[in-house]
Tab-separated table of C-alpha atoms in Angstrom:
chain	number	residue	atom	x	y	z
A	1	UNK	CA	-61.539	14.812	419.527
A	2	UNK	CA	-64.230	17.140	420.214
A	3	UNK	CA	-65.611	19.700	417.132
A	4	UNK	CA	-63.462	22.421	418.473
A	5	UNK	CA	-60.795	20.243	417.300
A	6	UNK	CA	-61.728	20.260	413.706
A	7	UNK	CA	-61.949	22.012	410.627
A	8	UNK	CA	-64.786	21.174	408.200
A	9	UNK	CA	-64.299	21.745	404.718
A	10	UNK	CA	-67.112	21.849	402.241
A	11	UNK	CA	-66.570	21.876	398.239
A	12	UNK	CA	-69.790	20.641	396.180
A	13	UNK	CA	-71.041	17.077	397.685
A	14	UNK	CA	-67.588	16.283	399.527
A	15	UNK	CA	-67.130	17.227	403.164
A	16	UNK	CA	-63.462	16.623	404.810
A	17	UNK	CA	-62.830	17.089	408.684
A	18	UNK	CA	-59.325	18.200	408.906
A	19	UNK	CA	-58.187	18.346	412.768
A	20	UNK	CA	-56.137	20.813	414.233
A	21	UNK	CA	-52.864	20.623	415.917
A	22	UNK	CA	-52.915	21.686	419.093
A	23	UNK	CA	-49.116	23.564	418.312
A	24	UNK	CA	-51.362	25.639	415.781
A	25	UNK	CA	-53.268	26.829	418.628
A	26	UNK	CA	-50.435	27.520	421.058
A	27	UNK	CA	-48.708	29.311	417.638
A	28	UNK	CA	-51.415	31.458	416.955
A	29	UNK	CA	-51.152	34.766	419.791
A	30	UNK	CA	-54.008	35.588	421.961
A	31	UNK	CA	-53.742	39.092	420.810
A	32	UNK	CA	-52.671	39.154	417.685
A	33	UNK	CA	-51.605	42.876	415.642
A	34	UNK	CA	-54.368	44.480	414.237
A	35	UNK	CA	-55.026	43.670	410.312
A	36	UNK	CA	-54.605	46.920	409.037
A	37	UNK	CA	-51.599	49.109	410.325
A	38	UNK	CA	-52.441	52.519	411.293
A	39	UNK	CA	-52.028	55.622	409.617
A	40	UNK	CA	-48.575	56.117	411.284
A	41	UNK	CA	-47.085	53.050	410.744
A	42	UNK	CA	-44.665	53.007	407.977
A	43	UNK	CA	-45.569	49.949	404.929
A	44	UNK	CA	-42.334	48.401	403.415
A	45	UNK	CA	-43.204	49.678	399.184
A	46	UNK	CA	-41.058	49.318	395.877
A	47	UNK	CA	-39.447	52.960	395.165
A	48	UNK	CA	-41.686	55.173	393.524
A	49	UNK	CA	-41.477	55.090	389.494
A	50	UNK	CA	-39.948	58.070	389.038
A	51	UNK	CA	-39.945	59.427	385.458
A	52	UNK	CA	-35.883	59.363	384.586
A	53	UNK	CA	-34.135	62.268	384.580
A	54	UNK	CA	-36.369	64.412	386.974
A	55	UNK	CA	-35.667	63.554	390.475
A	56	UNK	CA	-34.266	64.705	392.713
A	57	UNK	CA	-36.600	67.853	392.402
A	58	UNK	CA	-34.200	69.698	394.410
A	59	UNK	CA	-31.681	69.608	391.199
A	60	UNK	CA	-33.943	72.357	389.740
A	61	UNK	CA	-35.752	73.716	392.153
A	62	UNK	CA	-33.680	75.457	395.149
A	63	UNK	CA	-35.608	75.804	398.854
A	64	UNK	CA	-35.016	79.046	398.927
A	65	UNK	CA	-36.433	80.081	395.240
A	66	UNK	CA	-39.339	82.566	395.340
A	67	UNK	CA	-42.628	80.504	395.179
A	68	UNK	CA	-45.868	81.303	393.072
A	69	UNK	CA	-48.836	79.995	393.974
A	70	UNK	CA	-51.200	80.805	391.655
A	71	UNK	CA	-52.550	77.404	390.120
A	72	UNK	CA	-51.518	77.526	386.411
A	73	UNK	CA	-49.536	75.155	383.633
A	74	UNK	CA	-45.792	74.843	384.111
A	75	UNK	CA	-44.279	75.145	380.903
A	76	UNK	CA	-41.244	73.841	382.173
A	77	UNK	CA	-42.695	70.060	382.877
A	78	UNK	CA	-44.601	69.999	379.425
A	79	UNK	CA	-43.741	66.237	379.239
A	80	UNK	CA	-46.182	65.557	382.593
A	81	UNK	CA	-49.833	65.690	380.798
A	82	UNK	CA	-52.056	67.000	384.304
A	83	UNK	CA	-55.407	65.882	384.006
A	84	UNK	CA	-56.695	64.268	387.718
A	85	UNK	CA	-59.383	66.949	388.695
A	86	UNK	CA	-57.316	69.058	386.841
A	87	UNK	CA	-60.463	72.140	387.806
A	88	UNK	CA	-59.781	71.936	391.323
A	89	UNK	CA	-56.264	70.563	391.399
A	90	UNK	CA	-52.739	70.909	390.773
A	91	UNK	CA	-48.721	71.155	391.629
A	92	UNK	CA	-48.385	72.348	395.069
A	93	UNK	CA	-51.461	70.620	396.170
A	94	UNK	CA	-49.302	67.445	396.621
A	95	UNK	CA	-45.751	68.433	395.711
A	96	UNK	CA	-44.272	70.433	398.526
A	97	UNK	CA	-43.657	74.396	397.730
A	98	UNK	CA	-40.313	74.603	400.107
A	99	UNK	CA	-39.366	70.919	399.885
A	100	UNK	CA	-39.597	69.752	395.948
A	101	UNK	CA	-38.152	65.673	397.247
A	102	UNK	CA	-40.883	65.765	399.460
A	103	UNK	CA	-45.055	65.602	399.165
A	104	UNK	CA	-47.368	66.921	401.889
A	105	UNK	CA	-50.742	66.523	403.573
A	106	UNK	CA	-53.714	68.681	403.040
A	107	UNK	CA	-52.884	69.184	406.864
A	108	UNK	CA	-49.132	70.203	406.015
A	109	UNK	CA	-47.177	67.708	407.325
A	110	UNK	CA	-44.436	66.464	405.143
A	111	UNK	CA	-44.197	62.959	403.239
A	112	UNK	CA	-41.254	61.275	401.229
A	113	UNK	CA	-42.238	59.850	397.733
A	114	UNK	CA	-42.363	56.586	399.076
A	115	UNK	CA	-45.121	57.121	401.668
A	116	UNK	CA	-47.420	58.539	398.981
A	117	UNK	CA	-50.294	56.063	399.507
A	118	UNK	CA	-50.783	57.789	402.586
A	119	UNK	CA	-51.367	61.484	400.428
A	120	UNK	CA	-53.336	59.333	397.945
A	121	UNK	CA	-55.547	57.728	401.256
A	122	UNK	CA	-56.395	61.503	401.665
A	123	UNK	CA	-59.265	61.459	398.694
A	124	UNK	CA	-58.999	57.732	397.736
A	125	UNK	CA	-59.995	56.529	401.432
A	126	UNK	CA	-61.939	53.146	400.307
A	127	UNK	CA	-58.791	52.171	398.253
A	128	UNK	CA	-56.311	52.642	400.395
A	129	UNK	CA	-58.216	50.711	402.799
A	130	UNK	CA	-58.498	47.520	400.495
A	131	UNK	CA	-54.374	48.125	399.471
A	132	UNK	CA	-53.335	48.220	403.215
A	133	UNK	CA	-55.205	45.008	402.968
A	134	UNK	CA	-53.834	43.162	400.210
A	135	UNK	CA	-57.010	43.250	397.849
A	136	UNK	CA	-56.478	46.166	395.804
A	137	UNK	CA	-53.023	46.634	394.059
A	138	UNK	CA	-49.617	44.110	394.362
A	139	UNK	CA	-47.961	42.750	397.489
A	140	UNK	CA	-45.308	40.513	397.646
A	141	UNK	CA	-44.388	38.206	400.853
A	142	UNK	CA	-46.026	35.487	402.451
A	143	UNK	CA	-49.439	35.704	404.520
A	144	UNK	CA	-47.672	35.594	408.016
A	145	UNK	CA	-44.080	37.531	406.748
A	146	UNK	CA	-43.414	40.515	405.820
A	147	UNK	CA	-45.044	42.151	402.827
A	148	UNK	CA	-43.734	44.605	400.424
A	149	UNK	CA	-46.361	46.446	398.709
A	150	UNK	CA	-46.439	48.403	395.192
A	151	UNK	CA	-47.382	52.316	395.377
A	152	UNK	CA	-50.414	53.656	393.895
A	153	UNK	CA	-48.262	55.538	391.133
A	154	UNK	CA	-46.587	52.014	390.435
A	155	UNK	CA	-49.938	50.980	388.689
A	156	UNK	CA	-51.648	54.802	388.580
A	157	UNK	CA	-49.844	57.786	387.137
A	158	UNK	CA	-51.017	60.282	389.830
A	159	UNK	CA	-50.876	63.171	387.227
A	160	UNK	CA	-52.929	61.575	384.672
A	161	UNK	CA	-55.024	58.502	385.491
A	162	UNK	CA	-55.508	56.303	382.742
A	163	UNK	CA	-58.649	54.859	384.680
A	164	UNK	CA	-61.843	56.383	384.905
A	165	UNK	CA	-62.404	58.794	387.524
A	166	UNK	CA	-64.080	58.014	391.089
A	167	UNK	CA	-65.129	60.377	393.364
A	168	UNK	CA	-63.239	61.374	396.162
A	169	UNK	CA	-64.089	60.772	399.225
A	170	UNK	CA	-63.608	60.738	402.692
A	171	UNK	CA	-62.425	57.748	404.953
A	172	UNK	CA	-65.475	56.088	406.781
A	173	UNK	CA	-66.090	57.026	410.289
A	174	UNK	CA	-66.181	54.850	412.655
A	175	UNK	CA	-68.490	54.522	415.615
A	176	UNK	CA	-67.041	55.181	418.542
A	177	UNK	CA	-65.492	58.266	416.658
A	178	UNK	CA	-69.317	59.431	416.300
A	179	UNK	CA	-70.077	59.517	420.080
């Protein structure tokens, strides 16, 4: 068995060789899927945690109402307490204007409730990173299975974070986007 073969593990003074099946090898693909999926690429979540009694949005509000979009306080939804970047934010920045069941992009395009991470990714870049990857938030399923995966408003109420704030930011660029 040549070191190619084996595993070594190190804890403290104790050093084990474990060796490796050769099925393991012929198991694992040449080309396996990339870590994290892309933007387009729909994640099994957990339904959003809708607040009872207000969804669907569409029960109240009618597509073909008359919108205003001057950024003020609804009086109407005096139980949601708005305070994320409550200066620059608010309503129809996330929540569709035509489409209350829906969300949308700062580029537009439309979103259901349960892709939301994907709205949140917009500001909260570095996070969304490290949930696609499993080390920030709660997945469920086994390493090589599928995963289920908790939305951001499962642990964070998107209208009023309990945590302290961060500041948003872009995702990173990467380097063959720069050339």
């Amino acid at each position: 068995m040549n070191l190619s073969q084996k595993i070594i593990f190190t804890c403290g003074i104790v050093t084990v060789a474990v060796s490796v099946l050769s099925a393991f090898k012929e198991a694992v693909p040449s080309d396996p899927e990339p870590l994290l999926p892309n933007e387009e690429e729909l994640i099994a979540v957990a339904p959003p945690p809708f607040s009872e009694g207000i969804f669907p949005c569409s029960d109240c509000h009618m597509e073909d109402d008359e919108v205003d979009r001057t950024p003020r306080v609804v009086d109407f939804h005096d139980t949601v307490d708005f305070d994320h970047d409550e200066e620059n934010r608010w309503c129809l920045d996330c929540h569709d204007a035509q489409n209350r069941d829906m969300l949308h992009l700062a580029d537009g395009r439309l979103l259901p409730f349960d892709e939301s991470y994907r709205l949140c990714g917009q500001c909260h870049a570095q996070q969304l990173k490290g949930w696609k990857a499993g080390d920030h938030g709660r997945r469920t399923g086994s390493w090589s299975g599928k995963k289920e995966y908790l939305l951001c408003a499962s642990c964070h109420d998107p209208h009023s974070p309990s945590f302290k704030p961060i500041a948003p930011l872009p995702a990173p660029v990467r380097q063959e986007e720069i050339r």
